[in-house]
Short mmCIF file of C-alpha atoms and ligand atoms in Angstrom, two decimals:
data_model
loop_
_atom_site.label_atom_id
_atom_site.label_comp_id
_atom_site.label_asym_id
_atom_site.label_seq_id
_atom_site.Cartn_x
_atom_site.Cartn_y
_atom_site.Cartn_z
CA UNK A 2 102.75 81.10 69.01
CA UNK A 3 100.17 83.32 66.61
CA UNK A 4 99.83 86.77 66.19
CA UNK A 5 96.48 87.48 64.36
CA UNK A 6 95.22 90.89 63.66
CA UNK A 7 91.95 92.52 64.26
CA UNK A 8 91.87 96.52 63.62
CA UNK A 9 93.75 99.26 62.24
CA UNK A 10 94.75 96.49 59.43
CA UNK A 11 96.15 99.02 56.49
CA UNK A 12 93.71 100.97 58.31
CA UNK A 13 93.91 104.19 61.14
CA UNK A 14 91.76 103.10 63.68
CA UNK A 15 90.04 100.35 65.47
CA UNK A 16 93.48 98.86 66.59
CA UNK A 17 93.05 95.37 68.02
CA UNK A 18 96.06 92.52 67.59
CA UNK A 19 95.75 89.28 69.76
CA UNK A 20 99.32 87.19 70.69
CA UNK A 21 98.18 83.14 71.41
CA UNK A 22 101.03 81.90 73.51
CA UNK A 23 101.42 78.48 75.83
CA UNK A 24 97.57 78.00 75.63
CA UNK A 25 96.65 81.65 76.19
CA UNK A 26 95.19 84.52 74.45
CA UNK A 27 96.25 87.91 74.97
CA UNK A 28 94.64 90.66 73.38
CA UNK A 29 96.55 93.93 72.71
CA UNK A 30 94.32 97.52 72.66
CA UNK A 31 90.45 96.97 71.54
CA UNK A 32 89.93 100.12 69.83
CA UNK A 33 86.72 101.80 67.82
CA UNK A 34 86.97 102.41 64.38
CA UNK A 35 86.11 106.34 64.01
CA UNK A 36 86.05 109.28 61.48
CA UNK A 37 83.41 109.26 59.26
CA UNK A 38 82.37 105.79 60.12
CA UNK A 39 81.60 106.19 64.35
CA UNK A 40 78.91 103.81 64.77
CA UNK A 41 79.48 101.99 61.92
CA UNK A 42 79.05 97.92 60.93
CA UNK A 43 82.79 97.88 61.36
CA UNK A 44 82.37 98.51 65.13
CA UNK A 45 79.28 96.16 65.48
CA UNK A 46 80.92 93.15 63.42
CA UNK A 47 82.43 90.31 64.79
CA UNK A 48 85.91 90.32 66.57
CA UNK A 49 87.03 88.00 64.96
CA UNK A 50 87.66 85.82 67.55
CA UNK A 51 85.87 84.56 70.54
CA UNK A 52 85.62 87.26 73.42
CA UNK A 53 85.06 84.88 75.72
CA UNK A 54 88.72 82.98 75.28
CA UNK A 55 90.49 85.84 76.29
CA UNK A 56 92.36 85.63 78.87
CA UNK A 57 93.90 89.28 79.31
CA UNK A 58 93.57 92.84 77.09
CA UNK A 59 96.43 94.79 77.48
CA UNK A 60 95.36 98.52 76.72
CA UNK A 61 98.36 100.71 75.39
CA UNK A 62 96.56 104.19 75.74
CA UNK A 63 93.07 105.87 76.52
CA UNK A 64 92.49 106.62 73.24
CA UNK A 65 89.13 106.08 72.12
CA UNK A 66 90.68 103.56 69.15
CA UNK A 67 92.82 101.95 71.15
CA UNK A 68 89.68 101.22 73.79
CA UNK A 69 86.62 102.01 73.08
CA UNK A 70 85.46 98.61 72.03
CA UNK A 71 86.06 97.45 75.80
CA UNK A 72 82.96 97.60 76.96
CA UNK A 73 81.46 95.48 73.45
CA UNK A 74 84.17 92.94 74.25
CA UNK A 75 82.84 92.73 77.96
CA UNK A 76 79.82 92.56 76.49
CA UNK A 77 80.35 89.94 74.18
CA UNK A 78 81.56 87.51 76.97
CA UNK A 79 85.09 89.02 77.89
CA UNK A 80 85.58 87.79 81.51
CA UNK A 81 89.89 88.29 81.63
CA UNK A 82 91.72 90.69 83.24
CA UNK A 83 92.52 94.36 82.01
CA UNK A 84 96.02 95.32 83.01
CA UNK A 85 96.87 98.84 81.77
CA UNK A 86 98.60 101.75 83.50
CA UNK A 87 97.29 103.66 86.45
CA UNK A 88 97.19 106.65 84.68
CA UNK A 89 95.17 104.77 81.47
CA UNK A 90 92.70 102.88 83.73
CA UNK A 91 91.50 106.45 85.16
CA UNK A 92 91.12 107.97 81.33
CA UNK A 93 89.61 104.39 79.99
CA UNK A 94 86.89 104.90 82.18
CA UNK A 95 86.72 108.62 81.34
CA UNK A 96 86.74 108.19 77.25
CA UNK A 97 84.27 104.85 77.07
CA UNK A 98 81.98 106.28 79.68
CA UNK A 99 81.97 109.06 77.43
CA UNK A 100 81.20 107.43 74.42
CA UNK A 101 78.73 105.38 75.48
CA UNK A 102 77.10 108.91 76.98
CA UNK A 103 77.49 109.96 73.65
CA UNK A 104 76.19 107.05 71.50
CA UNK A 105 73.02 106.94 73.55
CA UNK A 106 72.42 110.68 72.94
CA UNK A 107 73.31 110.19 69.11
CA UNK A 108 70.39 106.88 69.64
CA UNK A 109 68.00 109.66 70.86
CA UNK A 110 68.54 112.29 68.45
CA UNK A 111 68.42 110.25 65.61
CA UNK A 112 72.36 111.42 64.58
CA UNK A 113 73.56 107.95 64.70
CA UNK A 114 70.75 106.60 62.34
CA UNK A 115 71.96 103.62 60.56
CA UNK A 116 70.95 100.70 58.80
CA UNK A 117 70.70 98.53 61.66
CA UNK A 118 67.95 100.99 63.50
CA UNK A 119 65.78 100.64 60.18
CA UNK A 120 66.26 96.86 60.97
CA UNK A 121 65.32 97.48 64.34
CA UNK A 122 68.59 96.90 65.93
CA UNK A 123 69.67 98.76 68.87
CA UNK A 124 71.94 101.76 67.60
CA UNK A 125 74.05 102.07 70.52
CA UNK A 126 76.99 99.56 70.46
CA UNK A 127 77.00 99.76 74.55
CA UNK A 128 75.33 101.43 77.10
CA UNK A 129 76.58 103.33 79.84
CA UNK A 130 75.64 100.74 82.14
CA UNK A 131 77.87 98.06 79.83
CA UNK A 132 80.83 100.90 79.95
CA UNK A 133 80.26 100.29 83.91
CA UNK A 134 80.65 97.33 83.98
CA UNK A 135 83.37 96.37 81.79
CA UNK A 136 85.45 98.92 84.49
CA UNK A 137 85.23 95.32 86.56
CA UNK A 138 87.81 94.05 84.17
CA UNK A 139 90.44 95.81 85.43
CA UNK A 140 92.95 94.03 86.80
CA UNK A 141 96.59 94.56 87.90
CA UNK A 142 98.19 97.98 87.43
CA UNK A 143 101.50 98.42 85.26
CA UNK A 144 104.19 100.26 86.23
CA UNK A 145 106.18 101.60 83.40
CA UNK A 146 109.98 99.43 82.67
CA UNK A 147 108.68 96.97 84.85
CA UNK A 148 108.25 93.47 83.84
CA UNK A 149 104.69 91.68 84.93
CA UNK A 150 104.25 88.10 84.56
CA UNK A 151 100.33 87.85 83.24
CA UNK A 152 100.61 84.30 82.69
CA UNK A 153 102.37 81.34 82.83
CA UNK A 154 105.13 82.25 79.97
CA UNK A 155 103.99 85.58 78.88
CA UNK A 156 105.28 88.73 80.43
CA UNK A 157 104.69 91.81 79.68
CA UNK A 158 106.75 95.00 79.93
CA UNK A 159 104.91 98.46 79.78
CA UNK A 160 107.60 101.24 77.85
CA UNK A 161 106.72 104.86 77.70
CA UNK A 162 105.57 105.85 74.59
CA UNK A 163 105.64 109.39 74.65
CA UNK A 164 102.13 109.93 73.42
CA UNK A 165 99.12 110.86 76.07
CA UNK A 166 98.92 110.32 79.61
CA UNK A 167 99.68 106.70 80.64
CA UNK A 168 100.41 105.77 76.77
CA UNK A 169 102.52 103.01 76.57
CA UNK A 170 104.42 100.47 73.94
CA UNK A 171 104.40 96.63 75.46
CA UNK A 172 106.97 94.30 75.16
CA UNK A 173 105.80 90.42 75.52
CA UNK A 174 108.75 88.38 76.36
CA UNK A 175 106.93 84.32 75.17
CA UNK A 176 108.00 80.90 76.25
CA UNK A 177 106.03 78.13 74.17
CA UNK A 178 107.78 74.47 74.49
CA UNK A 179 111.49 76.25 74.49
CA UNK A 180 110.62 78.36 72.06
CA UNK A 181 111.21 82.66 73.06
CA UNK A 182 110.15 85.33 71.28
CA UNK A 183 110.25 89.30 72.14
CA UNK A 184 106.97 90.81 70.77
CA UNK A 185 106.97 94.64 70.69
CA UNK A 186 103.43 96.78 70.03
CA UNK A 187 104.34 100.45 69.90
CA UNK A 188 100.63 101.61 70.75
CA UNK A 189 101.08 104.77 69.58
CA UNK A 190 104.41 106.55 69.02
CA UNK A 191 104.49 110.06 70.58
CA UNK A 192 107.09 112.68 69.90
CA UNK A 193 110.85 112.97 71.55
CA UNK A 194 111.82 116.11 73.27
CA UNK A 195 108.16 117.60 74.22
CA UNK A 196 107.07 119.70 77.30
CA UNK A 197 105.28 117.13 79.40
CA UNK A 198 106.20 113.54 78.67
CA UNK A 199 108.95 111.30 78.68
CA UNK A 200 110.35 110.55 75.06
CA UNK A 201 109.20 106.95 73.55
CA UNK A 202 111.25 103.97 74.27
CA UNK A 203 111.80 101.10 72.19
CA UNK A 204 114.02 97.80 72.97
CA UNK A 205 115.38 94.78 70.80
CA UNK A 206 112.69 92.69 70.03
CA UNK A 207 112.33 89.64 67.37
CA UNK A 208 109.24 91.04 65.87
CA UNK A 209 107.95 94.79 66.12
CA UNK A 210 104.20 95.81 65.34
CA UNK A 211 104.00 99.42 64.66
CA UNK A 212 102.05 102.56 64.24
CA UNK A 213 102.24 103.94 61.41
CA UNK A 214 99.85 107.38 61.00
CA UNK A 215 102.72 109.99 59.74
CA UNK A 216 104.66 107.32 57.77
CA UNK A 217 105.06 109.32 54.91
CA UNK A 218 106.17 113.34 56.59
CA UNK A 219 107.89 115.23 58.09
CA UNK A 220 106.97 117.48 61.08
CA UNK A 221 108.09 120.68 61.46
CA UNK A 222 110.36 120.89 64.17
CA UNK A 223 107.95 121.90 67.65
CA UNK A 224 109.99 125.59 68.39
CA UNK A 225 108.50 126.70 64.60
CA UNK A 226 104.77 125.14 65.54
CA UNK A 227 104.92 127.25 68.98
CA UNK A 228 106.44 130.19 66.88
CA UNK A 229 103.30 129.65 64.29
CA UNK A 230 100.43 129.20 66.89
CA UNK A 231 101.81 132.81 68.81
CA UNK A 232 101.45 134.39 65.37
CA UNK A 233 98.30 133.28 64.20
CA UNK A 234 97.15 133.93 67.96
CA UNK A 235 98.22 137.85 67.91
CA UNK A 236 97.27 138.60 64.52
CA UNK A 237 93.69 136.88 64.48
CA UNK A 238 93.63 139.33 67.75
CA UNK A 239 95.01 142.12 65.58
CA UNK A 240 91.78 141.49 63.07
CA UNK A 241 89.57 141.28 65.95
CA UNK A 242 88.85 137.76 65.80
CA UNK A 243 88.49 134.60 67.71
CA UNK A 244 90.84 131.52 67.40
CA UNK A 245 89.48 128.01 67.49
CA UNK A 246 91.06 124.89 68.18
CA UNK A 247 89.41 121.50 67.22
CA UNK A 248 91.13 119.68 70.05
CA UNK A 249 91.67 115.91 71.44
CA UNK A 250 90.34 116.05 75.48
CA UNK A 251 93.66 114.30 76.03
CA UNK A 252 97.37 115.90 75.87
CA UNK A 253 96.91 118.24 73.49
CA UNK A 254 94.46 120.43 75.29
CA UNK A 255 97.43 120.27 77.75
CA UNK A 256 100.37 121.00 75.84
CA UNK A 257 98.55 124.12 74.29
CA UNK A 258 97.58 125.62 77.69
CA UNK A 259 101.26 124.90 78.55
CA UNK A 260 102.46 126.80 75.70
CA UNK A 261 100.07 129.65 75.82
CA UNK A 262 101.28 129.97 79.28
CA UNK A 263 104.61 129.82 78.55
CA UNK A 264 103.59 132.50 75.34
CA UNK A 265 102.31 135.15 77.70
CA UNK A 266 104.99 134.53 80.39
CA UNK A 267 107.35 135.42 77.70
CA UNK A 268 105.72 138.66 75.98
CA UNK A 269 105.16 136.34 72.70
CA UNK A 270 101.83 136.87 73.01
CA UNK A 271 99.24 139.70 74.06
CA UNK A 272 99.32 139.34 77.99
CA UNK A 273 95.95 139.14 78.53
CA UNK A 274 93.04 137.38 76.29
CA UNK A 275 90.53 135.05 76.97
CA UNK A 276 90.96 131.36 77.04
CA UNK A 277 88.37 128.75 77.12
CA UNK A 278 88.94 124.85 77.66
CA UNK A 279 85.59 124.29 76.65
CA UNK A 280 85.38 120.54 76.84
CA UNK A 281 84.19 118.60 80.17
CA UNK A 282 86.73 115.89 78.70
CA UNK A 283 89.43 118.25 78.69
CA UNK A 284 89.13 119.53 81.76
CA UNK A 285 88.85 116.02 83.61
CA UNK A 286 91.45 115.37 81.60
CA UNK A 287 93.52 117.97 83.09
CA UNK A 288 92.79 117.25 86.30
CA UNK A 289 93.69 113.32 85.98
CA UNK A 290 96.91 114.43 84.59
CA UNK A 291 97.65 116.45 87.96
CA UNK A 292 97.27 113.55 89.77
CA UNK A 293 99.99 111.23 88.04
CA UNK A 294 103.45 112.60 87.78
CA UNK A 295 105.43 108.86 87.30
CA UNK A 296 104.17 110.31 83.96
CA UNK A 297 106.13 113.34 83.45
CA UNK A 298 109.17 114.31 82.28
CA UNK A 299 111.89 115.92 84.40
CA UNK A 300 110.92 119.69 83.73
CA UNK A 301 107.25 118.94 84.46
CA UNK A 302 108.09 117.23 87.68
CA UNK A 303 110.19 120.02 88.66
CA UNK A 304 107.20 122.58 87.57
CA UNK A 305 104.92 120.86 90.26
CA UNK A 306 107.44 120.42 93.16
CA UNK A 307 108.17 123.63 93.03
CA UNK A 308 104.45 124.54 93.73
CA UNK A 309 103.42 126.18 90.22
CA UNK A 310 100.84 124.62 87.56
CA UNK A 311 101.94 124.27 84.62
CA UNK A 312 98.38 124.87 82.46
CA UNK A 313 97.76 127.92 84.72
CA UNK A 314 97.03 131.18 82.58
CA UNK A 315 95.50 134.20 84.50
CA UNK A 316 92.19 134.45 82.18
CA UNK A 317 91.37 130.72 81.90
CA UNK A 318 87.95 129.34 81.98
CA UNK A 319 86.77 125.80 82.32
CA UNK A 320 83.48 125.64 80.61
CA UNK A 321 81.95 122.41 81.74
CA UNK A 322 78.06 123.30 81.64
CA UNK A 323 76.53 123.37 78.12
CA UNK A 324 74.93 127.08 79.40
CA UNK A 325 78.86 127.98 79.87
CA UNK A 326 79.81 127.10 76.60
CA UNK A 327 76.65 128.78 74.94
CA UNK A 328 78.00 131.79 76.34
CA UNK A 329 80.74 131.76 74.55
CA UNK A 330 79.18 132.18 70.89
CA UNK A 331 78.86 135.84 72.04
CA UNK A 332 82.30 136.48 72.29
CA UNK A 333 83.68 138.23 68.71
CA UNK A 334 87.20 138.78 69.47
CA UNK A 335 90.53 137.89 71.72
CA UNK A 336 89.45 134.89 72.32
CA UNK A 337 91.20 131.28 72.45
CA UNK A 338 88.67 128.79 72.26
CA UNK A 339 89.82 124.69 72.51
CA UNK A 340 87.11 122.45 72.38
CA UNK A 341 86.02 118.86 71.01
CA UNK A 342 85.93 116.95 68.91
CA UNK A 343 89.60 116.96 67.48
CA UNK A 344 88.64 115.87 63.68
CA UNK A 345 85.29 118.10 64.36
CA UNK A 346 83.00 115.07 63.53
CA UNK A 347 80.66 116.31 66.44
CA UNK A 348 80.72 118.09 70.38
CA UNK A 349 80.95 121.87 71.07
CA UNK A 350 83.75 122.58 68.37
CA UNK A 351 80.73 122.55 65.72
CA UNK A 352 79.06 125.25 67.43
CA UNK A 353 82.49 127.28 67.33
CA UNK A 354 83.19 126.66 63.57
CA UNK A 355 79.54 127.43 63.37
CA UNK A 356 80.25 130.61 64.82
CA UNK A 357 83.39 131.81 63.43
CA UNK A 358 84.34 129.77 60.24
CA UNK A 359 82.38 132.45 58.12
CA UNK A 360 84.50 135.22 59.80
CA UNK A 361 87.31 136.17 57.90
CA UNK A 362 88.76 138.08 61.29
CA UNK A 363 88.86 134.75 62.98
CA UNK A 364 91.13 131.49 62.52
CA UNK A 365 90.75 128.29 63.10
CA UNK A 366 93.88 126.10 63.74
CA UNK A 367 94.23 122.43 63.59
CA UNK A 368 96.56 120.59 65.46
CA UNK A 369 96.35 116.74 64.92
CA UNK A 370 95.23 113.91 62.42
CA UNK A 371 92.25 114.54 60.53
CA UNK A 372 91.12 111.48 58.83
CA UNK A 373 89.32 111.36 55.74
CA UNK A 374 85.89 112.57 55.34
CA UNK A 375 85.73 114.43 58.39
CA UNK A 376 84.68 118.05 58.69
CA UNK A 377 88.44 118.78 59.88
CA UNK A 378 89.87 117.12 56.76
CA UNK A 379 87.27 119.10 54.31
CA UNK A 380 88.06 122.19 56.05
CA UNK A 381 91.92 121.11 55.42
CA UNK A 382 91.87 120.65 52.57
CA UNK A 383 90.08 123.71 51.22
CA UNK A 384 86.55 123.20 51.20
CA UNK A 385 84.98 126.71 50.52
CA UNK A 386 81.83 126.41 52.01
CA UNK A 387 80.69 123.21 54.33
CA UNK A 388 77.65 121.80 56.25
CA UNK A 389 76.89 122.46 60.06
CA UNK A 390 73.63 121.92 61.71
CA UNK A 391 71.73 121.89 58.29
CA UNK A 392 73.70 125.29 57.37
CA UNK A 393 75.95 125.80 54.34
CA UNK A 394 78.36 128.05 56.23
CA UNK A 395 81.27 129.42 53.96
CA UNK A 396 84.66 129.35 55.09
CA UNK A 397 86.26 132.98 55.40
CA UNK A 398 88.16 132.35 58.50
CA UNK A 399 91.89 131.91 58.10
CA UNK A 400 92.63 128.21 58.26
CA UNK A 401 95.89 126.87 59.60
CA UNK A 402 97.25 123.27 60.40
CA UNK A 403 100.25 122.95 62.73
CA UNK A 404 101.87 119.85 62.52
CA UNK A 405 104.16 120.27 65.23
CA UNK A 406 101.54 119.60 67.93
CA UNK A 407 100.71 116.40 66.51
CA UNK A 408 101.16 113.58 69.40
CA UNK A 409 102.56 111.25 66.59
CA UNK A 410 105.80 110.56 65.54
CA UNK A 411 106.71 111.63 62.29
CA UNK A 412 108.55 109.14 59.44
CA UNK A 413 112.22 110.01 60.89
CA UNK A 414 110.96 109.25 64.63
CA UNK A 415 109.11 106.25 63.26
CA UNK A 416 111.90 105.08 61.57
CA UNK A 417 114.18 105.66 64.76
CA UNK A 418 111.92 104.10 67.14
CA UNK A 419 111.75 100.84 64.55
CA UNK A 420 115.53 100.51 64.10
CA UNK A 421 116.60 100.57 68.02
CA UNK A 422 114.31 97.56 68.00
CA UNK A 423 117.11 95.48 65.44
CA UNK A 424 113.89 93.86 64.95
CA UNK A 425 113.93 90.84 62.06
CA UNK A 426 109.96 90.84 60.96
CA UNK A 427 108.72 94.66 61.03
CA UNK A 428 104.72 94.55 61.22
CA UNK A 429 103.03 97.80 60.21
CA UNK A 430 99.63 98.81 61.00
CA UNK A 431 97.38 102.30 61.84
CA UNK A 432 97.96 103.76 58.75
CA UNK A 433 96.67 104.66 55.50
CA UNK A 434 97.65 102.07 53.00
CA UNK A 435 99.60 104.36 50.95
CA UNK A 436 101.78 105.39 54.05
CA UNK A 437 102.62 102.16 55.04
CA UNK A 438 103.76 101.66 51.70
CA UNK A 439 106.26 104.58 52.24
CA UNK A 440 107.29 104.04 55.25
CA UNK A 441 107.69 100.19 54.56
CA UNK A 442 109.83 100.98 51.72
CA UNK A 443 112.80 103.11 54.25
CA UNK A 444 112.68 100.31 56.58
CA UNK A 445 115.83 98.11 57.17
CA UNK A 446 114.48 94.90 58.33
CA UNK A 447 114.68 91.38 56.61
CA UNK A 448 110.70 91.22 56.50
CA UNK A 449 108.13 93.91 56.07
CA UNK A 450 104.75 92.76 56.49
CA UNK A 451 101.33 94.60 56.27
CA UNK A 452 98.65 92.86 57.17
CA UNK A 453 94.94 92.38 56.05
CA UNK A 454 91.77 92.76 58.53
CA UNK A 455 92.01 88.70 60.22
CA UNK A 456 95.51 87.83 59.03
CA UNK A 457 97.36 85.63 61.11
CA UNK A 458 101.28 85.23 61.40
CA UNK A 459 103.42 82.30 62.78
CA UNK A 460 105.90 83.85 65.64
ZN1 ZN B 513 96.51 107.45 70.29
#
């Protein structure tokens, strides 16, 4: 039994980790490395093993880095099965189709110019028409706390994570020659104790491999991020300015219409403004989420029986058409605008910042993980004037970061979620190097590890 590792190695994205057990190979998440580097030779590079010998790719969440090198596997000679959750397999296809839509317009445009076009490569790692037909890996469907026999002594046991839609930890429960091991892969740790999800779930296992993105903080608790976001929603109005929101399509775009909601319902907010979901993503998003409540937690279960929508705010608009969106960059005031992409590395959001970031009567708010050299983390961390479409745009717009609304567990829920486990050989990976080195060093387990891009480990 092997456990070899193949993305998000002292590293945040790109996660890929593959478990060889009683002959067989099973591949956990096949994610794209992203930030700065979309498109980059990391993406394009070998596995690292032999796509073909696969046998099964378990897929923990729809996010693109957990997924989006699905269709390059396929590509590369992946014939197993897929076996995710219902609610993942619809927002796979969603977020690769997506990409690929995206990395052929990037081919056109000349954005995604690199090194391997001037060699007369393609530039695209996959088409839409490879995205396609990758979807014809998809196997069985897993039901969350229910064991699933993939092969012949492997099972596998999808846990709710607590995350996005459909996000889920797997536990592998091996047999090789008498020998059992319990394998748990957090995917990506959510939060306990927010408005639409179940909390994350973790369960003894012999060896844990773990997420590790907020390893080293502390979020503020989610009542003082809601409290935040109605402030700096009211007084940008106050000023006469518009609020943007660099937002990821999935979950968070949900949990902020479910708060503004809940803001107006409750006077903590002006009762009527404009808000636009300005993201075709976001809004499929939405609506894929409407159609899966074994997702939800008990008070969003009881929202829907009881006939009301939970994201519903009077003055909403769902701007899928580009013309729609345009529209909006005539709006000056009293207006919440969410839109993509999340670290701001490209989609409608630029057009937003482009719009308002020099506007010292507007703010601009982020709410996740920003990783380094993206737009979001220059804007973060203070840049005073940055580049969009050719433009040097300075930054006058009040500039926030709410932590609360990040869909990752913090260092105390990290460390939580690890120690349930009892787990003797703690693997950490998705993180920067210096946060796994915090984390690693609060951990109470008798071996740490943190391995390099490739390693392998005896189980
Ligand atoms: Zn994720």
């Amino acid at each position: 039994m092997k456990l070899s590792f193949h993305g998000a190695d002292r590293d945040v994205t790109g996660s890929c980790h593959l478990v060889e057990c009683a002959g067989r190979r099973i591949l956990i998440d096949c994610g794209m490395y992203q930030g700065s580097r979309e498109l980059s030779e990391e993406n394009s590079e070998p596995f690292g093993f032999d796509p073909a010998a696969i046998d099964i790719l378990l897929l923990t969440h729809a996010h693109l880095d957990h997924c989006g090198r699905l269709p390059l596997l396929a590509k590369r000679g992946f014939r197993g099965e897929v076996v995710t959750t219902a609610a993942s397999r619809e927002l796979v296809r969603m977020v690769v189709l997506d990409a690929a839509h995206l990395q052929e317009e990037d081919a056109r445009h000349g954005a995604g110019h690199t090194q391997r076009q001037d060699a007369g490569e393609t530039a695209t790692l996959y088409s839409q028409l490879d995205a396609l037909n990758s979807m014809d890996r998809f196997g069985r469907v897993a039901a969350y706390g229910q064991p699933l026999e993939l092969v012949p002594g492997v099972r596998v046991t999808f846990l709710d994570a607590g995350h996005i839609l459909g996000s889920a930890g797997v536990l592998l429960e091996l047999e090789e020659q008498g020998t059992r091991r319990r394998v748990l892969l957090s995917g990506d740790i959510g939060n306990a104790g927010r408005p639409l999800l179940r909390d994350p779930v973790s369960v003894a296992a012999d060896v844990v491999v773990m997420e590790t993105t907020y390893g080293d903080r502390l979020h503020k608790p989610l009542a003082d991020s809601v409290a935040e976001l109605y402030k700096v929603v009211t007084e940008t109005f106050a000023r006469g300015g518009n609020v943007v929101i660099p937002t990821f399509a999935l979950e968070r775009a949900q949990e902020l219409l479910y708060f503004l909601r809940e803001g107006q319902e409750q006077g903590r907010v002006p009762a009527s403004f404009q808000v636009f979901l300005d993201s075709p993503m976001a809004i499929s998003a939405t609506d894929i989420f409407e159609h899966h409540p074994e997702c939800y937690n008990t008070k969003l279960a009881g929202f829907f029986q009881s006939g009301r929508d939970p994201f519903h705010l009077p003055s909403l608009q769902f701007t899928r058409e580009g013309a729609e969106s345009k529209a909006i960059n005539s709006i000056t005031g009293e207006a919440v605008i969410m839109a993509g992409a999340g670290m701001c590395t490209g989609g409608r959001v630029r057009h937003h910042l482009l719009h308002n970031l020099g506007r010292a009567e507007s703010s601009v708010v982020f709410v996740g993980y920003a990783a380094q050299g993206t737009l979001a983390r220059q804007i973060i961390d203070g840049a005073r004037n940055v580049s969009l479409f050719g433009e040097e745009i300075p930054v006058r717009a009040s500039i926030h970061t709410i932590g609360g609304f990040s869909a990752h567990a913090d260092q105390a829920e990290l460390l939580a979620w690890q120690s349930r486990t009892n787990a003797g050989t703690t693997i950490l990976v998705h993180g920067e190097e210096q946060t796994m080195k915090t984390l690693a060093a609060q951990i109470h387990a008798a071996h740490v590890l943190m391995p390099e891009l490739n390693a392998t480990v005896e189980l």
